[in-house]
Coordinates of N, CA and C and ligand atoms in Angstrom, one line a residue:
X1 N 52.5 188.4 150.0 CA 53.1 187.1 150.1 C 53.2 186.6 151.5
X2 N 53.0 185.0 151.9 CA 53.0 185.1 153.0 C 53.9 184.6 153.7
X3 N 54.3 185.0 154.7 CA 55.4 184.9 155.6 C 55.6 183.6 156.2
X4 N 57.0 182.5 156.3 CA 56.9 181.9 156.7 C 56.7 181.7 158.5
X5 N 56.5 180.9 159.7 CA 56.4 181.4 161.3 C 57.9 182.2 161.6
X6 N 57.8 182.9 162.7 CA 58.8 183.5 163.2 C 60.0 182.4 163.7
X7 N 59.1 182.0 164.6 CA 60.6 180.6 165.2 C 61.3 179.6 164.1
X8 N 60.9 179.9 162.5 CA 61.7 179.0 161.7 C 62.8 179.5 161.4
X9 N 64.0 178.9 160.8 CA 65.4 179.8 160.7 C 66.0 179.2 159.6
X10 N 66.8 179.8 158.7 CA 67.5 178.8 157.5 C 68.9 178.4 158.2
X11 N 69.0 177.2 158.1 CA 70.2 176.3 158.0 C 71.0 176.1 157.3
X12 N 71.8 176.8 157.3 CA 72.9 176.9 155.8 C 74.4 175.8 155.8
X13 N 74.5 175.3 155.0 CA 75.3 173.8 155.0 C 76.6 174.6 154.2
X14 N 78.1 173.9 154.5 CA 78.5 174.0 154.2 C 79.2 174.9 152.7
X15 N 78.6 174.5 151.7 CA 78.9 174.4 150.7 C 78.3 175.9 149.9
X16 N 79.4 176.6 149.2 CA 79.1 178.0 148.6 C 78.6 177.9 147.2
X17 N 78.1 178.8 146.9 CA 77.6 179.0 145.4 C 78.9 178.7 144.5
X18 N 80.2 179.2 144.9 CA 81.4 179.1 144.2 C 81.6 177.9 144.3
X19 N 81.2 177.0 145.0 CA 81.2 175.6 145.4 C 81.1 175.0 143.7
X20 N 79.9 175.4 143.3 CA 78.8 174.7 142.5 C 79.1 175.3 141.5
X21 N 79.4 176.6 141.2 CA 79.9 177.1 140.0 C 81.4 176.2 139.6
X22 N 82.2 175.7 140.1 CA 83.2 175.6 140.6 C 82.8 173.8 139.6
X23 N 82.1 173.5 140.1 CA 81.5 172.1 140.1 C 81.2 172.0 138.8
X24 N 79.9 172.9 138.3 CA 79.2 172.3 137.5 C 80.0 173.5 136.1
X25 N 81.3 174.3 136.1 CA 81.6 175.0 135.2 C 80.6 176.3 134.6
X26 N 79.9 176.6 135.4 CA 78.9 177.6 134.8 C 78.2 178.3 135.9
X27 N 77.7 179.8 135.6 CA 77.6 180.6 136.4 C 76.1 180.0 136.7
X28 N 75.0 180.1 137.7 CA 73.6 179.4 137.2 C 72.6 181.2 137.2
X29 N 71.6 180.3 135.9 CA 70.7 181.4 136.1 C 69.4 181.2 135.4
X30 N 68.3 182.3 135.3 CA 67.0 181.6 134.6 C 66.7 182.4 133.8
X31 N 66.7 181.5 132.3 CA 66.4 182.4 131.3 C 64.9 182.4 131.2
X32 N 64.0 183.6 131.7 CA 62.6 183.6 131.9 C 61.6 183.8 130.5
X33 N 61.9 183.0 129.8 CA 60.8 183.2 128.3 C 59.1 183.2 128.8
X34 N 59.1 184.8 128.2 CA 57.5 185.2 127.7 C 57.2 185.5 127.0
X35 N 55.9 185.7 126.4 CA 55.2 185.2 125.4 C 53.5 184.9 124.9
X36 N 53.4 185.7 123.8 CA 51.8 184.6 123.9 C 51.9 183.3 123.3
X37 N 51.1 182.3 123.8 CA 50.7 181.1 123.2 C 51.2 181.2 121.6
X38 N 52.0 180.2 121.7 CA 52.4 180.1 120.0 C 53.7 181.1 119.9
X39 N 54.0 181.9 120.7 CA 55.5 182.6 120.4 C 56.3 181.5 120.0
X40 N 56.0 180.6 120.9 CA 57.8 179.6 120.4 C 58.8 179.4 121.6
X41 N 57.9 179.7 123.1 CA 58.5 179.1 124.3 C 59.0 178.2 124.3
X42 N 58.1 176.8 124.5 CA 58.0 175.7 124.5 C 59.8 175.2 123.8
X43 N 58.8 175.4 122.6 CA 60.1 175.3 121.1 C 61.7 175.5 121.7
X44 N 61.6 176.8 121.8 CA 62.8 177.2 122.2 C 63.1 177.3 123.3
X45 N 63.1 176.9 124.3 CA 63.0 176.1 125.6 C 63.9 175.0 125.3
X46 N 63.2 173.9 124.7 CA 63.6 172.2 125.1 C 64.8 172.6 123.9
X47 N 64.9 173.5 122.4 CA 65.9 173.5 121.8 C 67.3 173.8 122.5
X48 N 66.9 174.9 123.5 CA 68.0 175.8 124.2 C 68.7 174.2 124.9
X49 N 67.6 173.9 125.6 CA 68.5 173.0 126.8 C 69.2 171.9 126.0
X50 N 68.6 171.6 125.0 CA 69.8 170.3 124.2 C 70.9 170.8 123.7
X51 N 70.7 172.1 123.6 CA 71.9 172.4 123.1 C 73.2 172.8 124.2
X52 N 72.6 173.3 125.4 CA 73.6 173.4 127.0 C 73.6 172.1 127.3
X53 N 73.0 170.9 126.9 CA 73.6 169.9 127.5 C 74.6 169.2 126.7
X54 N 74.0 169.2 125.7 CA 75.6 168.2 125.1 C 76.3 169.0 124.7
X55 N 76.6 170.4 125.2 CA 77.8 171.2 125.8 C 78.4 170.4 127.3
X56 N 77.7 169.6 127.6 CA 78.1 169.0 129.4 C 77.2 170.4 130.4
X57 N 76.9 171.5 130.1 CA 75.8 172.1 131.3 C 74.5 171.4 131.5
X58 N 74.6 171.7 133.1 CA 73.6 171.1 133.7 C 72.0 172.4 133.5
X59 N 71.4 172.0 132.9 CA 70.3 172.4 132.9 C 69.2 172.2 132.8
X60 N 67.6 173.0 132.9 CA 66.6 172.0 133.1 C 65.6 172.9 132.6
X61 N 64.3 172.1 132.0 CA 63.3 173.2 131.3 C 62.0 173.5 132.6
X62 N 61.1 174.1 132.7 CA 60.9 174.2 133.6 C 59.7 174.8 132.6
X63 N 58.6 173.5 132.1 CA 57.6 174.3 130.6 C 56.4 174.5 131.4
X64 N 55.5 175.5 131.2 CA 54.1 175.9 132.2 C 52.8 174.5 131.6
X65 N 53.2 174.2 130.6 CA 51.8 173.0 130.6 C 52.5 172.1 131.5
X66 N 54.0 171.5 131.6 CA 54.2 170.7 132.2 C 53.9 170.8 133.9
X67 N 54.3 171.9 134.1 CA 54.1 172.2 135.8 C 52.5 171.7 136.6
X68 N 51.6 172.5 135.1 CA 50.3 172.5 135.6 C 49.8 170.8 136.0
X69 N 50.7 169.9 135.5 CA 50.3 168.5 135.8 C 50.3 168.4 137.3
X70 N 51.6 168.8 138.3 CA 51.8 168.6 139.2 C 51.6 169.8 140.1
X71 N 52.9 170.0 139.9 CA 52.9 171.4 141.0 C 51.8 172.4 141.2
X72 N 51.6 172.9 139.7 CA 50.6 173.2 139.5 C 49.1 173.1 139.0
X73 N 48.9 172.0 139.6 CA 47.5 171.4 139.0 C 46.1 172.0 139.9
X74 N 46.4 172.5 141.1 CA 45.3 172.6 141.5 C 45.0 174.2 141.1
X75 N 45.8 174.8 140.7 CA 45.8 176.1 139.6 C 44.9 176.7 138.4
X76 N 44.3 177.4 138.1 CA 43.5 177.6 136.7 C 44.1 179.0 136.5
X77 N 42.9 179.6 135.5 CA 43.7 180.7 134.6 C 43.4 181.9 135.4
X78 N 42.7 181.9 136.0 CA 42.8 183.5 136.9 C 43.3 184.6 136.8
X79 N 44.0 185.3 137.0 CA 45.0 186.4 136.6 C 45.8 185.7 138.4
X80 N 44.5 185.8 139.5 CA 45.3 185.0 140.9 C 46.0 184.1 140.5
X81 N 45.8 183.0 140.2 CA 45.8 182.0 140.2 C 47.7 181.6 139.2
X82 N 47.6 182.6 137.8 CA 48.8 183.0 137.2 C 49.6 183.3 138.3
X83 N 49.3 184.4 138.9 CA 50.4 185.0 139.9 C 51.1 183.9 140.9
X84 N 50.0 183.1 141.2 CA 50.4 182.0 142.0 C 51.2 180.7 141.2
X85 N 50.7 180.7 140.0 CA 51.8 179.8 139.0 C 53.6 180.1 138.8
X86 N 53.0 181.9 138.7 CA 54.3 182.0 138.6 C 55.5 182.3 140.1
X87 N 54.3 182.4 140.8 CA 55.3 182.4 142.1 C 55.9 181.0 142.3
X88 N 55.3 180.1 142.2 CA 55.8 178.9 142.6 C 56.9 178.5 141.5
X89 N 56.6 178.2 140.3 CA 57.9 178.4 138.9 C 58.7 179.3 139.5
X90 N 58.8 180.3 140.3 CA 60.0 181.0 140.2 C 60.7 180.4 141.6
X91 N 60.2 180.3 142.6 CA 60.7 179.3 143.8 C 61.4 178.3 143.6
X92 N 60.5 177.3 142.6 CA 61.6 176.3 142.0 C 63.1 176.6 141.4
X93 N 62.6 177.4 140.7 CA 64.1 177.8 139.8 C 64.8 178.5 140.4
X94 N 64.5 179.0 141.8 CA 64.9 179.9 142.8 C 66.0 179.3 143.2
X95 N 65.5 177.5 143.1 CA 66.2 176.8 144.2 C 67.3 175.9 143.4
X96 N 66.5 175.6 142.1 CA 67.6 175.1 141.2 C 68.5 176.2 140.8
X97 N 68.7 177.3 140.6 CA 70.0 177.9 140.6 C 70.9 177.9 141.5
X98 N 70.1 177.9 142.9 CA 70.9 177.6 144.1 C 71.7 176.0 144.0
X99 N 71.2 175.3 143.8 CA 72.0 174.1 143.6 C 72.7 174.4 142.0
X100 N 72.9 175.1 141.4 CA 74.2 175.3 140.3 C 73.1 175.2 138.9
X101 N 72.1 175.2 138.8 CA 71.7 174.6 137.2 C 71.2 175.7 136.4
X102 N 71.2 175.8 135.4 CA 71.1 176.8 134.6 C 69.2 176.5 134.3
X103 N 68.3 176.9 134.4 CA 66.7 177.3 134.4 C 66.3 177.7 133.4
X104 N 65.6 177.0 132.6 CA 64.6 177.8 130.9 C 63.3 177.5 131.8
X105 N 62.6 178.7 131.8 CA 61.1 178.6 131.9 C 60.6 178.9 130.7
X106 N 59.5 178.5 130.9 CA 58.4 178.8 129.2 C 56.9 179.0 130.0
X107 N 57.1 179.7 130.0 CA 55.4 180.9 130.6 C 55.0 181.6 129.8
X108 N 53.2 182.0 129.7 CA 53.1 182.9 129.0 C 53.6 184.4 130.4
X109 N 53.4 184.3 131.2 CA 53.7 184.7 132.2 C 53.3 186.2 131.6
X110 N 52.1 186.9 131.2 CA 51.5 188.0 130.8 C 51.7 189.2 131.6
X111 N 51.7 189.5 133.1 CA 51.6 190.4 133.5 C 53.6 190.9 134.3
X112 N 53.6 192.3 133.8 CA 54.8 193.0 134.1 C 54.7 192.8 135.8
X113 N 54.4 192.8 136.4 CA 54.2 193.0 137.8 C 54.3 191.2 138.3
X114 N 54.1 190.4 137.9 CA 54.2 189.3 137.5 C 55.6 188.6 137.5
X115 N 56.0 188.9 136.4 CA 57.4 188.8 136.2 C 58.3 189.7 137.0
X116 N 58.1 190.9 137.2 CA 58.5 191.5 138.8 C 59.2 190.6 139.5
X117 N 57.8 190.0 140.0 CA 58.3 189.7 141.3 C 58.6 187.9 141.4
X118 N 58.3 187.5 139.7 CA 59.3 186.7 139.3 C 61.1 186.9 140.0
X119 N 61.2 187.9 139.3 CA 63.0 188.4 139.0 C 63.2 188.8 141.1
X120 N 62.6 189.2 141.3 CA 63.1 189.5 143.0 C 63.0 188.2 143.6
X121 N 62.3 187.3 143.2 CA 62.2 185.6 144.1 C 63.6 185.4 143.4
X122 N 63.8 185.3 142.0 CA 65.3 185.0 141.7 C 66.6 185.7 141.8
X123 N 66.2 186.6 142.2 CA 67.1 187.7 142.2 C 67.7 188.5 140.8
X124 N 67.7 189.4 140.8 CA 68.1 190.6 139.5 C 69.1 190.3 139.3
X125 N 70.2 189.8 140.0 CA 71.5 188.9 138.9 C 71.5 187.8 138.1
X126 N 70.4 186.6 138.4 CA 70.3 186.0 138.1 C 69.1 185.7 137.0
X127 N 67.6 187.2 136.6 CA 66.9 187.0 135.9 C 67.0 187.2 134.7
X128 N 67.0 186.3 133.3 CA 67.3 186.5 132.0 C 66.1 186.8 131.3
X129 N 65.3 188.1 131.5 CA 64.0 188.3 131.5 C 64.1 189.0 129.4
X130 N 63.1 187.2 129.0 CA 63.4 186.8 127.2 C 62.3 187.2 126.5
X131 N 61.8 188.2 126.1 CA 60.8 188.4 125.7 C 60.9 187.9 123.9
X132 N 59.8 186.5 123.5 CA 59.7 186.2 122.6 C 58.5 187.0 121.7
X133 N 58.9 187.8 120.8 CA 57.8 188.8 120.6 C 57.6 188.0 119.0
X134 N 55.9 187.6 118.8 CA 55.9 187.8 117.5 C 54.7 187.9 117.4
X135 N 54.3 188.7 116.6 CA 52.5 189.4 116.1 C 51.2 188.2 116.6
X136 N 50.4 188.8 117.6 CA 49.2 188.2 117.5 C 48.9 187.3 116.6
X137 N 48.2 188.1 115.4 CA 48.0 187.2 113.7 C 48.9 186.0 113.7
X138 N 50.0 186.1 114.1 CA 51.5 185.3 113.4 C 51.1 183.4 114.6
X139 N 50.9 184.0 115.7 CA 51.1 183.1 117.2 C 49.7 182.0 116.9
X140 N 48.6 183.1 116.4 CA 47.5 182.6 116.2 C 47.2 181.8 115.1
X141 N 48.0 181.9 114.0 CA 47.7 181.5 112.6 C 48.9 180.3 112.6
X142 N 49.7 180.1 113.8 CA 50.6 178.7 114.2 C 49.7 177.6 114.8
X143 N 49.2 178.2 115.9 CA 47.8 177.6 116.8 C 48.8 176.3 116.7
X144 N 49.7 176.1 117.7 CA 50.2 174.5 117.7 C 49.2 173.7 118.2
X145 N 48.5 174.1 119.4 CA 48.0 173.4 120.0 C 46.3 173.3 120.1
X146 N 45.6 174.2 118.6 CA 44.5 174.8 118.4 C 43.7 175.5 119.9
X147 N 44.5 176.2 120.4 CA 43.9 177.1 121.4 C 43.3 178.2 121.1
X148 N 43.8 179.2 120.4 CA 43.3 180.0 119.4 C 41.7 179.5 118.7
X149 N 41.7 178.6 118.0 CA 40.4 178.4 117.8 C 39.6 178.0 118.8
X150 N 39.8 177.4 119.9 CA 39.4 176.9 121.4 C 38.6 178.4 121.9
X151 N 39.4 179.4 122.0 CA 39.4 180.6 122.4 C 38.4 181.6 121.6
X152 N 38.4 181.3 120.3 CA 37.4 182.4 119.4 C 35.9 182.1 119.9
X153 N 36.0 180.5 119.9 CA 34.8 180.1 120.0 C 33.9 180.1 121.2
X154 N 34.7 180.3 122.5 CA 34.3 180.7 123.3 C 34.8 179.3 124.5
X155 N 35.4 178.1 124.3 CA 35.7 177.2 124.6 C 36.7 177.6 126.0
X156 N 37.2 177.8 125.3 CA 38.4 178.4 126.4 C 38.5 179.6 126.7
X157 N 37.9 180.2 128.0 CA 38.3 181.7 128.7 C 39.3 182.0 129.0
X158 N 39.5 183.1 129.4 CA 40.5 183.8 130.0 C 42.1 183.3 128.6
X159 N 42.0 183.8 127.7 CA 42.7 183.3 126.7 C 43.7 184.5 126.6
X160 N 44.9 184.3 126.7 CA 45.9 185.7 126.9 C 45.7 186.3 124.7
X161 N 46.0 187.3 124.9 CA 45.7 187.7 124.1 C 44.6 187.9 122.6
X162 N 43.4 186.9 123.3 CA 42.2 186.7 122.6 C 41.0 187.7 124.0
X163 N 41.2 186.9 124.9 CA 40.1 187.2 126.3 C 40.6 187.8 127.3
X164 N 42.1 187.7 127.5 CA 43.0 188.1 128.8 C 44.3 189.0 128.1
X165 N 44.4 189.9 128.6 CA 45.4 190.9 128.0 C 47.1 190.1 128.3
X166 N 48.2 191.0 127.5 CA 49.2 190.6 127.8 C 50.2 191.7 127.7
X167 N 50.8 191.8 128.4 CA 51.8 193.3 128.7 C 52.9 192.8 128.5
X168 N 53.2 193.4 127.4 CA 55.1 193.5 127.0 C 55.9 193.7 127.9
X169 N 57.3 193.0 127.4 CA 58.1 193.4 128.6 C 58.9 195.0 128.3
X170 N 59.2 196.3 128.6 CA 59.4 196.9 128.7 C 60.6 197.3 128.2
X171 N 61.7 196.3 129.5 CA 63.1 196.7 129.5 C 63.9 195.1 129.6
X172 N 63.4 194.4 128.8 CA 63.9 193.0 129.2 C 65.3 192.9 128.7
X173 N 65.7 192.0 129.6 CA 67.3 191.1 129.3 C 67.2 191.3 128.3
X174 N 66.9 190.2 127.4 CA 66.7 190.2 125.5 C 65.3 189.8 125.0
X175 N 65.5 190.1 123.6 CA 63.9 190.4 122.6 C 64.5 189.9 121.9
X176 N 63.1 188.7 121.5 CA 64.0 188.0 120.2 C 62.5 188.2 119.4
X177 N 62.9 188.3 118.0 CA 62.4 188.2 117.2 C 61.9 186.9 116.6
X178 N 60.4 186.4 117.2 CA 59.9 185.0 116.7 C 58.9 184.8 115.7
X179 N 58.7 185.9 115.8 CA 57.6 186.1 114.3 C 58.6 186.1 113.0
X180 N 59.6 186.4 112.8 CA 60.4 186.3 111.7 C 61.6 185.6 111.4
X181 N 62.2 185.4 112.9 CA 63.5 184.5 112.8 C 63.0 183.2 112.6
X182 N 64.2 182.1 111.9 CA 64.2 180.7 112.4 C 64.3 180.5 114.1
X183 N 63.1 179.3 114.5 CA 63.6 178.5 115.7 C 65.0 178.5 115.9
X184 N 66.0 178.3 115.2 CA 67.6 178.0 115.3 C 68.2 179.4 115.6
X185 N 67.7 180.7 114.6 CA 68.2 182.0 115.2 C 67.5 182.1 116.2
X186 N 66.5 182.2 116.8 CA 66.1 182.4 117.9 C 66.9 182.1 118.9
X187 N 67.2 180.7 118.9 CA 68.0 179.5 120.1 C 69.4 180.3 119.9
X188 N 69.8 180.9 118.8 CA 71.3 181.2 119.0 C 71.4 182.2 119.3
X189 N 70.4 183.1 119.7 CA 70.6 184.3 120.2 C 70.7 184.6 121.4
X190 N 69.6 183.8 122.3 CA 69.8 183.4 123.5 C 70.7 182.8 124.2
X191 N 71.3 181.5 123.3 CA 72.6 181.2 123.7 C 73.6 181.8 123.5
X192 N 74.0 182.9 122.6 CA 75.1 183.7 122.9 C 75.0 184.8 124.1
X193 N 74.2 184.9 124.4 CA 73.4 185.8 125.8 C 74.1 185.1 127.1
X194 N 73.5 183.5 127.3 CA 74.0 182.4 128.4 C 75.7 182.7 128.2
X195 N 76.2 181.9 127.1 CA 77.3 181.8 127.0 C 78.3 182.8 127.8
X196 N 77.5 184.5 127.4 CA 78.6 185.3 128.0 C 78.1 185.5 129.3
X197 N 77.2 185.3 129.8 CA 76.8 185.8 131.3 C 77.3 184.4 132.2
X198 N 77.0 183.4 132.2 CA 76.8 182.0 132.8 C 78.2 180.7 132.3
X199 N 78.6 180.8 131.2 CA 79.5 179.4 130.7 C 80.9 179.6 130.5
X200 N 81.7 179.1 131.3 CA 83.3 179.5 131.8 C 83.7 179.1 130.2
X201 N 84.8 180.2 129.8 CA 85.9 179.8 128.7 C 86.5 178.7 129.2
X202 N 87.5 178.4 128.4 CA 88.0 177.9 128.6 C 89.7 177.9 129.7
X203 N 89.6 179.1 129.6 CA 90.7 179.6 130.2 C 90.5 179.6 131.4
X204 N 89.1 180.5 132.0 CA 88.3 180.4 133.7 C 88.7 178.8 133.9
X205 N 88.0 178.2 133.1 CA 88.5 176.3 133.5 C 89.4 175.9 133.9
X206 N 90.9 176.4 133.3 CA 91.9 175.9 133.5 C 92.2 176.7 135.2
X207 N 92.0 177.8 135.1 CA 92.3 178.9 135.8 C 91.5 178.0 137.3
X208 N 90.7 177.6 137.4 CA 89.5 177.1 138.6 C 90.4 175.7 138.3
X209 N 90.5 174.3 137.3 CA 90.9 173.7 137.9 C 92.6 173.5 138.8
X210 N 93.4 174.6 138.1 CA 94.7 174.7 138.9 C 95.0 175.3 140.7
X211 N 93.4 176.4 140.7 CA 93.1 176.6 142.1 C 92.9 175.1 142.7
X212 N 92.3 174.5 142.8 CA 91.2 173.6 143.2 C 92.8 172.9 143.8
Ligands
ADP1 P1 54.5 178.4 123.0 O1 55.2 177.5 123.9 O2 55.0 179.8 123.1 O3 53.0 178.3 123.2 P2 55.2 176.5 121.0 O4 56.7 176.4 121.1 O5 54.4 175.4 121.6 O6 54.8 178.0 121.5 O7 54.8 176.6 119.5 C1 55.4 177.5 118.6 C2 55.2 177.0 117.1 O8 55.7 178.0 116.2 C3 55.8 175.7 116.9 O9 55.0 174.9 116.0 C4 57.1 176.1 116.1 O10 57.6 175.1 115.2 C5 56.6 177.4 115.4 N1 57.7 178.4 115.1 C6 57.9 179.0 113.9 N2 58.9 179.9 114.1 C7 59.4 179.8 115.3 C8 60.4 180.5 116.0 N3 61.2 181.4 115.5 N4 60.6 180.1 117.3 C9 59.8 179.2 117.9 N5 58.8 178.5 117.3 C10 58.6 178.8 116.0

């Protein structure tokens, strides 16, 4: 990874993390969904976040087709080129927890080593590493986006689990079951996950606003 010059230095302003927790009622952190094509990232991504927001949390989806528009547009499928997707998605959301917000990525983000060093740019307190597991057959025979048939045909290379391998996660945060749950159990499993790690009771509330 490369080093930024020696003579640069961080500037650190005022304001503490307890600042922002403090602010925005919620601990921040990134729940890192992986996955092949068709698990139900995406899906359960933009579900999670409607549902933390009209709770009043601040949070933000952070989807891999959307990135590839901007941030990541000059990016392709590489296995490099991944690494370098996911380095940058994890910077971001590096930075948005730092400013208080709670982070859903939706990656296929395939390689263990990968997500590694995902969780060390975010740090290990703050990575919610979500492995959305559901059968090849199952992901493929959804084909939301007919990439799978894209992929058989030869259309599309480097296709994670047709042409490009994909490594389970091992020892992850949580494993949800998407090949057989509803979207909605899915989303509620994760959110009971957030809720206890990241979303003040009610009581912390009262407790933070009588300090204050
Ligand atoms: P990904 O982002 O992982 O490529 P998408 O969210 O785009 O996947 O597509 C998943 C598809 O599977 C959607 O059409 C969704 O409605 C369907 N689906 C069926 N069951 C589930 C589930 N338990 N969780 C998420 N999506 C599901």
């Amino acid at each position: 990874m490369k080093r930024p010059p020696n003579f640069l230095q961080r500037f650190h302003g005022t304001i503490a993390g307890q600042d922002r927790t403090r602010m925005f009622r919620q601990r921040p952190a990134t729940v890192w969904l992986t996955g092949l094509s068709g698990a139900g990232k995406s899906t359960i991504a933009f579900a999670l976040e409607e549902q933390l927001i009209a709770l009043g949390h601040a949070c933000y989806v952070l989807d891999g087709d959307n990135v590839r528009h901007g941030l990541a547009s000059d990016l392709g499928f590489t296995p490099k080129d991944r690494r370098e997707n996911i380095r940058r998605v994890a910077h971001v959301a590096q930075l948005m927890n730092d400013a208080g917000l709670i982070v859903i990525t939706a990656l296929i983000s395939p390689m263990c080593e990968d997500r590694a060093m995902a969780r060390e740019i975010i740090g290990p307190d703050k990575f919610i590493e979500t492995f959305l597991s559901a059968p090849l057959a199952t992901c493929a025979s959804r084909d939301p986006k007919g990439l799978y048939a894209k992929a058989r045909t030869g259309e599309i290379g480097s296709f994670t689990g047709v042409s490009a391998p994909y490594e389970a996660p091992i020892d992850p945060e949580l494993r949800v079951d998407t090949g057989t749950l509803t979207s909605a159990e899915c989303v509620a499993q994760i959110f009971g996950y957030v809720r206890e790690k990241c979303l003040q009771t009610a009581a912390q509330r009262t407790a933070h606003s009588t300090e204050a």
